[in-house]
Amino acid sequence: MLGDIIKKDDFKNEKHVPVIECPDKVKAGEEFMVEVQVGKEIAHPNTVEHHIAWIDLFIHYDGDPNTVNLGRFEFGAVVGQPHVKHVIKLDKPGKLIALSYCNIHGLWESSKEIVVE
Amino acid sequence: MLGDIIKKDDFKNEKHVPVIECPDKVKAGEEFMVEVQVGKEIAHPNTVEHHIAWIDLFIHYDGDPNTVNLGRFEFGAVVGQPHVKHVIKLDKPGKLIALSYCNIHGLWESSKEIVVE
Amino acid sequence: MLGDIIKKDDFKNEKHVPVIECPDKVKAGEEFMVEVQVGKEIAHPNTVEHHIAWIDLFIHYDGDPNTVNLGRFEFGAVVGQPHVKHVIKLDKPGKLIALSYCNIHGLWESSKEIVVE
Amino acid sequence: MLGDIIKKDDFKNEKHVPVIECPDKVKAGEEFMVEVQVGKEIAHPNTVEHHIAWIDLFIHYDGDPNTVNLGRFEFGAVVGQPHVKHVIKLDKPGKLIALSYCNIHGLWESSKEIVVE
Ligand SMILES: [Fe+3]
Ligand SMILES: [Fe+3]
Ligand SMILES: [Fe+3]
Ligand SMILES: [Fe+3]
């Protein structure tokens, strides 16, 4: 199932891994900017034949079984880079998770813990 | 990570589980219809407050590490049911995987093996 | 603006035009199936280099200024055909509108009036 | 058709209008950041019952009949604001066009000319 086929790696070595950047700690209910990208350290190709088509961003709140979809970002091949910043707000701490999709190399994920108080 | 939080269950008992229906065997490169839905046995609510927002359909080819995104289907709350049929074609056998998202109850998946010859 | 650049044509002559098929008359609040496709009469290419990437489906209710997005359907190049059936329900009569996107030839639309009683 | 029902207005008076911000002039093939948001001057509600669900970004190149979809951005109600920055690159001058969708108030658009040299 998806847990067996979504790939993980260190983004410094592997160009497909999405990178999530935002403050380590934010205030509950206050807007902040999260940056999500593929290719931060090693650029991924962006051609019609081979490109990152989309990144989905989720939050998995601590102790809550239900994941929330914060945003879905889709990129036109060649013209759109897999690199966005998105304004979000959270009420509870948890783990941000990004899922990215390469039309050749499939699904990749990464996560970042965030404190919300 | 996503493998730990995407939920699985029997669709006959659990209304969130996506159901994939298509022939068990198809011919390589020939179009066929795949039906994907949430709520086949037990209807899921479809209100603004609580609904299935989207279903993603993937194929994981046997022996290939890279998953392919066949379609993404997004539903307007109330008016759009989480129930689609989509025309696809495959060249190799594998496992169809559906990932569905409820705005309250998060991520759910199911799969169906398909023979392609 | 978009009204100037979204193209319209007869789907029997022009392969990009989305075709909407459903009953001419339905009952308010009852589910029915709408079929939406590009290439009904003349097939559109479906290659990595040239394909229909998505179709959006809307309803514009008679006498209401606000359009409702019933579904968004996105297709993996080569494997996913731009051809779906979607279960929807309506409370009021109006005009169904499909907007399709070719990665080379841009935006195309078509519509179909539907009676709801 | 869509040209008749997509609404336009001044974003300073009307909270639904998407705002596009980026340099007036960029170099061909060089990446730059475009910022797209709804509610820049007057905030739009962001509740489950009433929110901006998505913004699509297009470029209509001067003298070219075919529009290109640069990005599609979808926002989880409450947690995701309709406010993104996206890295893009262009080869030719044209008009950036944003199309936004409110689940209650329908489709809105705005545009910004961009010089590419
Ligand atoms: Fe790749
Ligand atoms: Fe639910
Ligand atoms: Fe085309
Ligand atoms: Fe609104």
Short mmCIF file of C-alpha atoms in Angstrom, two decimals, chain D:
data_model
loop_
_atom_site.label_atom_id
_atom_site.label_comp_id
_atom_site.label_asym_id
_atom_site.label_seq_id
_atom_site.Cartn_x
_atom_site.Cartn_y
_atom_site.Cartn_z
CA MET D 1 -20.37 30.56 -20.82
CA LEU D 2 -17.46 31.15 -18.45
CA GLY D 3 -16.63 34.53 -19.94
CA ASP D 4 -20.09 35.72 -18.88
CA ILE D 5 -19.97 34.42 -15.33
CA ILE D 6 -16.40 34.90 -14.15
CA LYS D 7 -16.52 38.15 -12.20
CA LYS D 8 -14.03 41.01 -12.21
CA ASP D 9 -13.75 43.97 -9.86
CA ASP D 10 -11.27 46.19 -8.04
CA PHE D 11 -9.64 44.16 -5.26
CA LYS D 12 -9.65 47.26 -3.06
CA ASN D 13 -13.44 47.16 -2.94
CA GLU D 14 -14.23 43.52 -3.51
CA LYS D 15 -12.76 40.82 -1.29
CA HIS D 16 -13.02 37.96 -3.82
CA VAL D 17 -10.68 39.33 -6.44
CA PRO D 18 -7.34 37.53 -6.76
CA VAL D 19 -4.28 39.79 -6.72
CA ILE D 20 -1.16 38.92 -8.72
CA GLU D 21 2.13 40.49 -7.67
CA CYS D 22 5.50 40.02 -9.36
CA PRO D 23 8.15 42.11 -11.13
CA ASP D 24 6.82 44.09 -14.10
CA LYS D 25 9.75 42.85 -16.16
CA VAL D 26 11.70 39.59 -15.94
CA LYS D 27 14.42 37.86 -17.95
CA ALA D 28 13.46 35.07 -20.31
CA GLY D 29 14.01 31.66 -18.74
CA GLU D 30 14.98 33.01 -15.32
CA GLU D 31 13.03 31.88 -12.28
CA PHE D 32 11.09 34.45 -10.31
CA MET D 33 8.47 34.45 -7.58
CA VAL D 34 4.85 35.35 -8.28
CA GLU D 35 2.54 36.04 -5.34
CA VAL D 36 -1.16 35.30 -5.70
CA GLN D 37 -3.78 35.89 -3.05
CA VAL D 38 -7.41 36.60 -2.40
CA GLY D 39 -8.21 39.13 0.30
CA LYS D 40 -5.16 41.38 0.07
CA GLU D 41 -7.08 44.52 1.00
CA ILE D 42 -10.28 43.11 2.54
CA ALA D 43 -10.00 39.67 4.12
CA HIS D 44 -12.32 36.99 2.81
CA PRO D 45 -13.88 34.62 5.38
CA ASN D 46 -12.06 31.33 5.82
CA THR D 47 -14.56 28.96 7.42
CA VAL D 48 -15.80 25.53 6.48
CA GLU D 49 -19.04 27.14 5.32
CA HIS D 50 -17.44 29.94 3.30
CA HIS D 51 -13.90 29.98 1.93
CA ILE D 52 -11.73 30.34 -1.14
CA ALA D 53 -11.17 26.76 -2.30
CA TRP D 54 -8.62 27.31 -5.04
CA ILE D 55 -6.74 29.70 -7.33
CA ASP D 56 -5.53 28.74 -10.82
CA LEU D 57 -2.71 30.71 -12.44
CA PHE D 58 -2.32 31.04 -16.21
CA ILE D 59 -0.17 32.90 -18.71
CA HIS D 60 -1.59 34.12 -21.99
CA TYR D 61 1.41 34.89 -24.17
CA ASP D 62 1.09 37.93 -26.45
CA GLY D 63 -0.12 36.93 -29.89
CA ASP D 64 -0.47 33.24 -29.01
CA PRO D 65 -3.95 31.72 -28.95
CA ASN D 66 -3.03 29.08 -26.38
CA THR D 67 -3.08 29.71 -22.65
CA VAL D 68 -0.67 27.88 -20.33
CA ASN D 69 -1.55 26.72 -16.81
CA LEU D 70 1.36 27.69 -14.55
CA GLY D 71 -0.04 26.41 -11.29
CA ARG D 72 -3.13 25.26 -9.43
CA PHE D 73 -3.33 26.00 -5.72
CA GLU D 74 -5.96 24.44 -3.48
CA PHE D 75 -6.57 25.39 0.13
CA GLY D 76 -7.92 23.42 3.06
CA ALA D 77 -10.77 25.42 4.62
CA VAL D 78 -9.88 27.27 7.85
CA VAL D 79 -6.22 26.12 7.95
CA GLY D 80 -5.10 27.12 4.44
CA GLN D 81 -5.25 30.75 3.42
CA PRO D 82 -5.79 31.64 -0.26
CA HIS D 83 -2.33 33.12 -0.40
CA VAL D 84 0.66 31.56 -2.12
CA LYS D 85 3.97 32.42 -3.71
CA HIS D 86 5.10 30.26 -6.60
CA VAL D 87 8.40 30.10 -8.47
CA ILE D 88 7.86 30.24 -12.24
CA LYS D 89 9.81 31.07 -15.40
CA LEU D 90 8.63 32.48 -18.70
CA ASP D 91 10.13 32.72 -22.17
CA LYS D 92 7.79 35.26 -23.70
CA PRO D 93 5.83 38.29 -22.55
CA GLY D 94 2.14 38.08 -21.89
CA LYS D 95 -0.62 38.43 -19.37
CA LEU D 96 -0.71 36.51 -16.11
CA ILE D 97 -4.29 35.59 -15.22
CA ALA D 98 -5.53 34.30 -11.86
CA LEU D 99 -8.88 32.56 -11.47
CA SER D 100 -10.18 32.10 -7.92
CA TYR D 101 -13.15 30.17 -6.61
CA CYS D 102 -15.28 30.89 -3.53
CA ASN D 103 -17.56 28.02 -2.53
CA ILE D 104 -20.41 30.54 -2.11
CA HIS D 105 -19.61 33.38 -4.51
CA GLY D 106 -18.19 31.56 -7.48
CA LEU D 107 -15.48 32.50 -9.98
CA TRP D 108 -13.37 35.69 -10.02
CA GLU D 109 -10.42 36.70 -12.15
CA SER D 110 -7.73 39.33 -12.48
CA SER D 111 -4.65 39.80 -14.62
CA LYS D 112 -1.25 41.45 -14.76
CA GLU D 113 0.87 42.17 -17.83
CA ILE D 114 4.46 41.01 -17.64
CA VAL D 115 7.39 41.97 -19.88
CA VAL D 116 9.86 39.14 -20.61
CA GLU D 117 13.10 39.94 -22.37
#
